[in-house]
mmCIF file of C-alpha atoms in Angstrom:
data_model
loop_
_atom_site.group_PDB
_atom_site.id
_atom_site.type_symbol
_atom_site.label_atom_id
_atom_site.label_comp_id
_atom_site.label_asym_id
_atom_site.label_seq_id
_atom_site.Cartn_x
_atom_site.Cartn_y
_atom_site.Cartn_z
ATOM 1 C CA UNK A 197 -8.780 -19.391 -33.756
ATOM 2 C CA UNK A 198 -12.385 -20.220 -33.015
ATOM 3 C CA UNK A 199 -12.794 -23.294 -30.817
ATOM 4 C CA UNK A 200 -14.862 -25.952 -32.532
ATOM 5 C CA UNK A 201 -16.515 -28.140 -29.939
ATOM 6 C CA UNK A 202 -16.847 -31.781 -30.883
ATOM 7 C CA UNK A 203 -20.499 -32.703 -31.150
ATOM 8 C CA UNK A 204 -20.033 -36.458 -31.611
ATOM 9 C CA UNK A 205 -19.164 -37.519 -28.081
ATOM 10 C CA UNK A 206 -17.883 -41.033 -28.091
ATOM 11 C CA UNK A 207 -17.087 -42.967 -24.929
ATOM 12 C CA UNK A 208 -13.503 -43.111 -23.830
ATOM 13 C CA UNK A 209 -11.740 -46.432 -24.324
ATOM 14 C CA UNK A 210 -10.459 -47.211 -20.838
ATOM 15 C CA UNK A 211 -11.583 -50.807 -20.516
ATOM 16 C CA UNK A 212 -8.967 -52.215 -22.859
ATOM 17 C CA UNK A 213 -5.179 -51.862 -22.858
ATOM 18 C CA UNK A 214 -4.528 -48.463 -24.360
ATOM 19 C CA UNK A 215 -1.621 -47.217 -26.463
ATOM 20 C CA UNK A 216 -0.455 -43.644 -25.839
ATOM 21 C CA UNK A 217 1.714 -42.068 -28.551
ATOM 22 C CA UNK A 218 4.438 -40.502 -26.368
ATOM 23 C CA UNK A 219 5.184 -37.008 -27.782
ATOM 24 C CA UNK A 220 3.631 -38.348 -31.011
ATOM 25 C CA UNK A 221 5.442 -40.911 -33.169
ATOM 26 C CA UNK A 222 8.653 -39.651 -31.580
ATOM 27 C CA UNK A 223 10.667 -42.747 -32.478
ATOM 28 C CA UNK A 224 10.398 -41.683 -36.117
ATOM 29 C CA UNK A 225 10.063 -37.875 -36.251
ATOM 30 C CA UNK A 226 11.188 -35.042 -33.927
ATOM 31 C CA UNK A 227 9.048 -35.150 -30.772
ATOM 32 C CA UNK A 228 5.975 -32.922 -30.396
ATOM 33 C CA UNK A 229 6.024 -31.692 -33.993
ATOM 34 C CA UNK A 230 2.792 -31.641 -35.996
ATOM 35 C CA UNK A 231 4.399 -34.166 -38.346
ATOM 36 C CA UNK A 232 5.048 -36.557 -35.435
ATOM 37 C CA UNK A 233 1.413 -36.167 -34.334
ATOM 38 C CA UNK A 234 -0.012 -36.790 -37.817
ATOM 39 C CA UNK A 235 2.192 -39.879 -38.195
ATOM 40 C CA UNK A 236 1.100 -41.114 -34.748
ATOM 41 C CA UNK A 237 -2.564 -40.603 -35.677
ATOM 42 C CA UNK A 238 -2.104 -42.827 -38.747
ATOM 43 C CA UNK A 239 -0.703 -45.570 -36.463
ATOM 44 C CA UNK A 240 -4.040 -45.865 -34.584
ATOM 45 C CA UNK A 241 -3.041 -45.354 -30.946
ATOM 46 C CA UNK A 242 -5.839 -44.675 -28.449
ATOM 47 C CA UNK A 243 -4.337 -41.380 -27.285
ATOM 48 C CA UNK A 244 -1.734 -38.855 -28.425
ATOM 49 C CA UNK A 245 0.254 -37.021 -25.742
ATOM 50 C CA UNK A 246 0.836 -33.255 -25.431
ATOM 51 C CA UNK A 247 3.301 -31.749 -22.919
ATOM 52 C CA UNK A 248 2.273 -28.171 -22.190
ATOM 53 C CA UNK A 249 4.252 -25.060 -21.266
ATOM 54 C CA UNK A 250 3.210 -21.376 -21.479
ATOM 55 C CA UNK A 251 4.668 -18.751 -23.805
ATOM 56 C CA UNK A 252 5.265 -15.179 -22.606
ATOM 57 C CA UNK A 253 1.837 -14.221 -24.022
ATOM 58 C CA UNK A 254 0.057 -17.096 -22.209
ATOM 59 C CA UNK A 255 -0.375 -19.481 -25.137
ATOM 60 C CA UNK A 256 -0.027 -23.173 -24.170
ATOM 61 C CA UNK A 257 2.795 -24.531 -26.348
ATOM 62 C CA UNK A 258 3.335 -28.242 -27.051
ATOM 63 C CA UNK A 259 6.925 -28.988 -25.996
ATOM 64 C CA UNK A 260 8.423 -31.508 -23.590
ATOM 65 C CA UNK A 261 10.014 -29.036 -21.235
ATOM 66 C CA UNK A 262 10.195 -25.450 -19.998
ATOM 67 C CA UNK A 263 13.476 -25.205 -21.971
ATOM 68 C CA UNK A 264 14.019 -24.622 -25.681
ATOM 69 C CA UNK A 265 17.736 -25.285 -26.173
ATOM 70 C CA UNK A 266 17.669 -29.094 -26.457
ATOM 71 C CA UNK A 267 15.081 -29.315 -29.257
ATOM 72 C CA UNK A 268 15.427 -26.027 -31.230
ATOM 73 C CA UNK A 269 18.024 -23.721 -32.785
ATOM 74 C CA UNK A 270 17.217 -20.949 -30.241
ATOM 75 C CA UNK A 271 20.902 -20.591 -29.203
ATOM 76 C CA UNK A 272 21.834 -19.401 -32.689
ATOM 77 C CA UNK A 273 18.915 -16.966 -33.020
ATOM 78 C CA UNK A 274 18.204 -15.317 -29.657
ATOM 79 C CA UNK A 275 21.485 -15.192 -27.695
ATOM 80 C CA UNK A 276 20.239 -12.173 -25.706
ATOM 81 C CA UNK A 277 17.404 -14.205 -24.164
ATOM 82 C CA UNK A 278 19.682 -16.682 -22.412
ATOM 83 C CA UNK A 279 19.141 -16.708 -18.626
ATOM 84 C CA UNK A 280 21.909 -16.748 -15.986
ATOM 85 C CA UNK A 281 21.861 -20.547 -15.919
ATOM 86 C CA UNK A 282 22.713 -20.532 -19.660
ATOM 87 C CA UNK A 283 19.293 -21.999 -20.563
ATOM 88 C CA UNK A 284 16.569 -20.626 -22.829
ATOM 89 C CA UNK A 285 13.006 -20.725 -21.463
ATOM 90 C CA UNK A 286 9.777 -20.990 -23.463
ATOM 91 C CA UNK A 287 8.185 -18.472 -21.085
ATOM 92 C CA UNK A 288 10.596 -15.706 -22.200
ATOM 93 C CA UNK A 289 9.335 -15.826 -25.800
ATOM 94 C CA UNK A 290 6.082 -14.702 -27.406
ATOM 95 C CA UNK A 291 4.288 -17.303 -29.502
ATOM 96 C CA UNK A 292 5.270 -15.330 -32.623
ATOM 97 C CA UNK A 293 8.958 -15.517 -31.650
ATOM 98 C CA UNK A 294 8.663 -19.242 -30.930
ATOM 99 C CA UNK A 295 7.315 -19.751 -34.451
ATOM 100 C CA UNK A 296 10.628 -18.525 -35.908
ATOM 101 C CA UNK A 297 12.573 -21.399 -34.313
ATOM 102 C CA UNK A 298 13.457 -24.632 -36.062
ATOM 103 C CA UNK A 299 12.695 -27.791 -34.104
ATOM 104 C CA UNK A 300 15.010 -30.760 -34.350
ATOM 105 C CA UNK A 301 15.543 -34.215 -32.894
ATOM 106 C CA UNK A 302 16.430 -33.973 -29.155
ATOM 107 C CA UNK A 303 20.119 -33.241 -28.475
ATOM 108 C CA UNK A 304 22.485 -32.324 -25.645
ATOM 109 C CA UNK A 305 22.788 -28.482 -25.698
ATOM 110 C CA UNK A 306 26.347 -28.657 -24.298
ATOM 111 C CA UNK A 307 27.773 -31.150 -26.803
ATOM 112 C CA UNK A 308 25.177 -30.778 -29.623
ATOM 113 C CA UNK A 309 25.055 -34.569 -29.780
ATOM 114 C CA UNK A 310 21.795 -36.228 -30.796
ATOM 115 C CA UNK A 311 20.164 -38.151 -27.935
ATOM 116 C CA UNK A 312 18.930 -41.196 -29.890
ATOM 117 C CA UNK A 313 21.534 -41.821 -32.583
ATOM 118 C CA UNK A 314 19.361 -43.767 -35.053
ATOM 119 C CA UNK A 315 16.343 -41.486 -35.060
ATOM 120 C CA UNK A 316 15.535 -38.663 -37.486
ATOM 121 C CA UNK A 317 18.811 -36.813 -38.249
ATOM 122 C CA UNK A 318 19.278 -33.716 -36.100
ATOM 123 C CA UNK A 319 18.995 -30.380 -37.908
ATOM 124 C CA UNK A 320 17.281 -31.865 -40.977
ATOM 125 C CA UNK A 321 13.802 -30.924 -42.140
ATOM 126 C CA UNK A 322 11.762 -27.826 -41.389
ATOM 127 C CA UNK A 323 9.861 -28.530 -38.158
ATOM 128 C CA UNK A 324 8.155 -25.874 -36.005
ATOM 129 C CA UNK A 325 6.634 -25.464 -32.557
ATOM 130 C CA UNK A 326 2.838 -25.255 -32.330
ATOM 131 C CA UNK A 327 0.112 -24.389 -29.824
ATOM 132 C CA UNK A 328 -2.144 -26.764 -27.893
ATOM 133 C CA UNK A 329 -5.152 -25.370 -29.808
ATOM 134 C CA UNK A 330 -3.500 -26.126 -33.141
ATOM 135 C CA UNK A 331 -2.852 -29.711 -32.102
ATOM 136 C CA UNK A 332 -6.377 -30.259 -30.776
ATOM 137 C CA UNK A 333 -7.737 -28.954 -34.082
ATOM 138 C CA UNK A 334 -5.477 -31.359 -35.994
ATOM 139 C CA UNK A 335 -6.601 -34.378 -33.933
ATOM 140 C CA UNK A 336 -10.297 -33.447 -33.891
ATOM 141 C CA UNK A 337 -10.158 -32.656 -37.625
ATOM 142 C CA UNK A 338 -8.534 -36.014 -38.397
ATOM 143 C CA UNK A 339 -11.090 -37.791 -36.190
ATOM 144 C CA UNK A 340 -13.816 -36.164 -38.274
ATOM 145 C CA UNK A 341 -12.256 -36.899 -41.673
ATOM 146 C CA UNK A 342 -11.237 -40.493 -40.873
ATOM 147 C CA UNK A 343 -14.116 -41.544 -38.600
ATOM 148 C CA UNK A 344 -11.590 -42.503 -35.885
ATOM 149 C CA UNK A 345 -11.871 -41.574 -32.222
ATOM 150 C CA UNK A 346 -8.339 -40.862 -31.001
ATOM 151 C CA UNK A 347 -8.077 -39.043 -27.692
ATOM 152 C CA UNK A 348 -5.680 -36.469 -26.253
ATOM 153 C CA UNK A 349 -3.468 -37.011 -23.183
ATOM 154 C CA UNK A 350 -2.130 -33.584 -22.110
ATOM 155 C CA UNK A 351 0.461 -33.093 -19.360
ATOM 156 C CA UNK A 352 0.734 -29.964 -17.231
ATOM 157 C CA UNK A 353 4.490 -29.300 -17.123
ATOM 158 C CA UNK A 354 6.122 -27.806 -14.039
ATOM 159 C CA UNK A 355 3.150 -25.814 -12.669
ATOM 160 C CA UNK A 356 5.307 -24.560 -9.750
ATOM 161 C CA UNK A 357 7.798 -22.939 -12.122
ATOM 162 C CA UNK A 358 4.910 -21.221 -13.926
ATOM 163 C CA UNK A 359 3.477 -19.960 -10.616
ATOM 164 C CA UNK A 360 6.853 -18.434 -9.710
ATOM 165 C CA UNK A 361 6.731 -16.673 -13.083
ATOM 166 C CA UNK A 362 3.254 -15.331 -12.193
ATOM 167 C CA UNK A 363 1.240 -17.631 -14.446
ATOM 168 C CA UNK A 364 -1.489 -20.211 -13.753
ATOM 169 C CA UNK A 365 -0.768 -22.790 -16.456
ATOM 170 C CA UNK A 366 -3.408 -25.203 -15.137
ATOM 171 C CA UNK A 367 -6.338 -22.777 -15.368
ATOM 172 C CA UNK A 368 -5.398 -21.846 -18.934
ATOM 173 C CA UNK A 369 -5.192 -25.527 -19.956
ATOM 174 C CA UNK A 370 -8.529 -26.401 -18.314
ATOM 175 C CA UNK A 371 -10.193 -23.509 -20.148
ATOM 176 C CA UNK A 372 -8.710 -24.602 -23.491
ATOM 177 C CA UNK A 373 -9.895 -28.171 -22.880
ATOM 178 C CA UNK A 374 -13.411 -27.009 -21.977
ATOM 179 C CA UNK A 375 -13.548 -24.775 -25.092
ATOM 180 C CA UNK A 376 -12.868 -27.833 -27.230
ATOM 181 C CA UNK A 377 -15.419 -30.060 -25.500
ATOM 182 C CA UNK A 378 -13.201 -31.915 -23.007
ATOM 183 C CA UNK A 379 -14.929 -31.544 -19.643
ATOM 184 C CA UNK A 380 -15.548 -34.896 -17.979
ATOM 185 C CA UNK A 381 -14.475 -38.536 -17.757
ATOM 186 C CA UNK A 382 -16.509 -39.549 -20.817
ATOM 187 C CA UNK A 383 -14.708 -37.085 -23.073
ATOM 188 C CA UNK A 384 -11.712 -38.515 -24.869
ATOM 189 C CA UNK A 385 -9.093 -36.789 -22.729
ATOM 190 C CA UNK A 386 -6.792 -37.902 -19.913
ATOM 191 C CA UNK A 387 -5.031 -35.130 -17.978
ATOM 192 C CA UNK A 388 -1.693 -35.930 -16.284
ATOM 193 C CA UNK A 389 0.828 -34.217 -14.014
ATOM 194 C CA UNK A 390 3.852 -35.167 -11.887
ATOM 195 C CA UNK A 391 2.960 -32.521 -9.285
ATOM 196 C CA UNK A 392 0.594 -34.310 -6.864
ATOM 197 C CA UNK A 393 -0.510 -31.082 -5.131
ATOM 198 C CA UNK A 394 -1.478 -29.589 -8.472
ATOM 199 C CA UNK A 395 -3.364 -32.670 -9.688
ATOM 200 C CA UNK A 396 -5.292 -32.741 -6.412
ATOM 201 C CA UNK A 397 -6.013 -29.020 -6.823
ATOM 202 C CA UNK A 398 -7.457 -29.754 -10.289
ATOM 203 C CA UNK A 399 -9.927 -32.211 -8.774
ATOM 204 C CA UNK A 400 -10.725 -30.525 -5.445
ATOM 205 C CA UNK A 401 -10.334 -26.762 -5.859
ATOM 206 C CA UNK A 402 -10.871 -26.396 -9.627
ATOM 207 C CA UNK A 403 -13.558 -29.122 -9.586
ATOM 208 C CA UNK A 404 -12.497 -30.765 -12.851
ATOM 209 C CA UNK A 405 -14.397 -33.916 -13.798
ATOM 210 C CA UNK A 406 -11.762 -35.114 -16.279
ATOM 211 C CA UNK A 407 -9.993 -38.474 -16.064
ATOM 212 C CA UNK A 408 -6.826 -37.659 -14.062
ATOM 213 C CA UNK A 409 -3.543 -39.582 -14.002
ATOM 214 C CA UNK A 410 -0.921 -39.046 -11.302
ATOM 215 C CA UNK A 411 2.550 -39.435 -12.817
ATOM 216 C CA UNK A 412 5.200 -41.033 -10.598
ATOM 217 C CA UNK A 413 8.991 -41.098 -10.754
ATOM 218 C CA UNK A 414 10.289 -41.926 -7.257
ATOM 219 C CA UNK A 415 10.054 -45.279 -5.408
ATOM 220 C CA UNK A 416 8.835 -43.623 -2.174
ATOM 221 C CA UNK A 417 5.673 -42.384 -3.949
ATOM 222 C CA UNK A 418 4.302 -45.924 -3.826
ATOM 223 C CA UNK A 419 3.236 -45.335 -0.225
ATOM 224 C CA UNK A 420 0.981 -42.480 -1.438
ATOM 225 C CA UNK A 421 -1.212 -44.717 -3.618
ATOM 226 C CA UNK A 422 -4.156 -44.560 -1.247
ATOM 227 C CA UNK A 423 -4.030 -40.771 -1.251
ATOM 228 C CA UNK A 424 -3.670 -40.629 -5.048
ATOM 229 C CA UNK A 425 -6.869 -42.701 -5.300
ATOM 230 C CA UNK A 426 -8.824 -39.938 -3.503
ATOM 231 C CA UNK A 427 -8.504 -37.620 -6.540
ATOM 232 C CA UNK A 428 -6.905 -39.522 -9.463
ATOM 233 C CA UNK A 429 -8.297 -42.225 -11.767
ATOM 234 C CA UNK A 430 -4.945 -43.706 -12.656
ATOM 235 C CA UNK A 431 -1.185 -43.589 -12.170
ATOM 236 C CA UNK A 432 1.646 -43.213 -14.674
ATOM 237 C CA UNK A 433 4.739 -44.819 -13.113
ATOM 238 C CA UNK A 434 8.200 -45.175 -14.626
ATOM 239 C CA UNK A 435 8.146 -48.778 -15.896
ATOM 240 C CA UNK A 436 11.165 -49.694 -13.733
ATOM 241 C CA UNK A 437 8.961 -49.151 -10.659
ATOM 242 C CA UNK A 438 7.027 -52.267 -11.709
ATOM 243 C CA UNK A 439 10.023 -54.601 -12.073
ATOM 244 C CA UNK A 440 11.464 -56.514 -9.143
ATOM 245 C CA UNK A 441 14.120 -59.061 -10.119
ATOM 246 C CA UNK A 442 14.717 -61.747 -12.719
ATOM 247 C CA UNK A 443 14.281 -65.351 -11.586
ATOM 248 C CA UNK A 444 14.990 -68.199 -14.053
ATOM 249 C CA UNK A 445 14.946 -65.709 -16.922
ATOM 250 C CA UNK A 446 11.501 -64.391 -15.929
ATOM 251 C CA UNK A 447 10.852 -60.977 -14.391
ATOM 252 C CA UNK A 448 9.099 -60.740 -11.046
ATOM 253 C CA UNK A 449 7.120 -57.648 -10.132
ATOM 254 C CA UNK A 450 6.661 -55.172 -7.299
ATOM 255 C CA UNK A 451 3.232 -54.803 -5.698
ATOM 256 C CA UNK A 452 2.551 -51.501 -7.500
ATOM 257 C CA UNK A 453 0.131 -52.730 -10.201
ATOM 258 C CA UNK A 454 -1.817 -54.983 -7.817
ATOM 259 C CA UNK A 455 -1.986 -52.194 -5.204
ATOM 260 C CA UNK A 456 -3.219 -49.651 -7.769
ATOM 261 C CA UNK A 457 -5.823 -52.035 -9.201
ATOM 262 C CA UNK A 458 -7.115 -52.782 -5.694
ATOM 263 C CA UNK A 459 -7.781 -49.039 -5.325
ATOM 264 C CA UNK A 460 -9.490 -48.851 -8.733
ATOM 265 C CA UNK A 461 -6.588 -47.010 -10.379
ATOM 266 C CA UNK A 462 -5.543 -47.652 -13.994
ATOM 267 C CA UNK A 463 -1.779 -48.087 -14.586
ATOM 268 C CA UNK A 464 -0.096 -46.488 -17.652
ATOM 269 C CA UNK A 465 3.718 -46.847 -17.368
ATOM 270 C CA UNK A 466 6.229 -44.828 -19.414
ATOM 271 C CA UNK A 467 8.193 -45.064 -21.749
ATOM 272 C CA UNK A 468 8.328 -48.047 -24.124
ATOM 273 C CA UNK A 469 11.259 -47.431 -26.503
ATOM 274 C CA UNK A 470 12.396 -50.012 -29.068
ATOM 275 C CA UNK A 471 15.816 -48.308 -29.192
ATOM 276 C CA UNK A 472 16.432 -48.061 -25.415
ATOM 277 C CA UNK A 473 15.782 -51.510 -23.963
ATOM 278 C CA UNK A 474 18.007 -51.495 -20.833
ATOM 279 C CA UNK A 475 17.203 -54.759 -19.009
ATOM 280 C CA UNK A 476 15.218 -56.307 -21.873
ATOM 281 C CA UNK A 477 16.722 -58.434 -24.637
ATOM 282 C CA UNK A 478 14.146 -57.260 -27.210
ATOM 283 C CA UNK A 479 11.197 -54.896 -27.571
ATOM 284 C CA UNK A 480 8.917 -57.964 -27.736
ATOM 285 C CA UNK A 481 10.191 -59.073 -24.337
ATOM 286 C CA UNK A 482 9.556 -55.603 -22.925
ATOM 287 C CA UNK A 483 5.985 -55.510 -24.263
ATOM 288 C CA UNK A 484 5.207 -59.069 -23.147
ATOM 289 C CA UNK A 485 6.680 -58.506 -19.671
ATOM 290 C CA UNK A 486 4.973 -55.192 -18.913
ATOM 291 C CA UNK A 487 1.747 -55.228 -20.938
ATOM 292 C CA UNK A 488 0.832 -58.882 -20.410
ATOM 293 C CA UNK A 489 2.742 -60.402 -17.473
ATOM 294 C CA UNK A 490 2.596 -57.277 -15.270
ATOM 295 C CA UNK A 491 -1.075 -56.632 -16.255
ATOM 296 C CA UNK A 492 -0.809 -52.891 -16.853
ATOM 297 C CA UNK A 493 -3.689 -51.012 -18.498
ATOM 298 C CA UNK A 494 -1.754 -49.142 -21.169
ATOM 299 C CA UNK A 495 1.622 -47.769 -22.167
ATOM 300 C CA UNK A 496 3.346 -44.591 -23.264
ATOM 301 C CA UNK A 497 5.496 -45.386 -26.290
ATOM 302 C CA UNK A 498 7.714 -43.621 -28.854
ATOM 303 C CA UNK A 499 6.786 -46.451 -31.261
ATOM 304 C CA UNK A 500 2.965 -46.579 -31.263
ATOM 305 C CA UNK A 501 2.797 -48.751 -34.396
ATOM 306 C CA UNK A 502 4.818 -51.551 -32.756
ATOM 307 C CA UNK A 503 2.714 -51.586 -29.565
ATOM 308 C CA UNK A 504 -0.588 -51.438 -31.521
ATOM 309 C CA UNK A 505 0.603 -54.355 -33.671
ATOM 310 C CA UNK A 506 1.704 -56.338 -30.603
ATOM 311 C CA UNK A 507 -1.648 -55.876 -28.822
ATOM 312 C CA UNK A 508 -3.602 -56.762 -31.963
#
């Protein structure tokens, strides 16, 4: 696969509220499949997300987790590769072996039950895993053929696990990005990670000039905002970290967005799902509350078409 560097360098759209297609159009098609990415592209988000894990032969694979058994039929095909914890790991398979698996809608490996009941039926269709390079080529190719400028939003998944397995996932991803013309903040790429030490390493030790987003999942991380601002350009909190309580039917908010904005950090919360509303009475209420009332800068969503339509 020969890397084709993008010659038309367009500025990244970070001054408006951006829509990030979370694992593609994952509300409609199995997450992180090429079909979900092509559908997402047609919905005109600003960015499409890629979660990245390494195969045994060091190929970055687009899949949400280091495990295979909750999105593929691996348990019926490679029983010998199960580890002691009864899980199947991407890192134990060559890319060629991974290509033989069938991808399906996310399910519970213990009960085989589909996670989101009303999404694409589990076990139907003929979906496959693919590499990061293949996805970049799809998105860059579609940008060329449609005249659009949709960016990529890769996530480095569990770098510590990869290090224990003797692999430097981050270095491989940075090289792939550079090969395809993603090198600095102007290039249409945002790189994210939950591991704060690793994201800081990307900026300080590996000297990356990309736009970096520090993902957050725990309330106590809020006190690290000032430190995050020394190496990151934005934060990606769980949306519940922004909500305080409801007063007279209106949500009040924590100080997270205001604190981040004061430090010059963009805020891209996850995940806006029309079929998992929790404290909201409708998807419209969720979008209005978080995108408008809470003043965030963008959103990760399984339903990019609905968020694009709302913002328009």
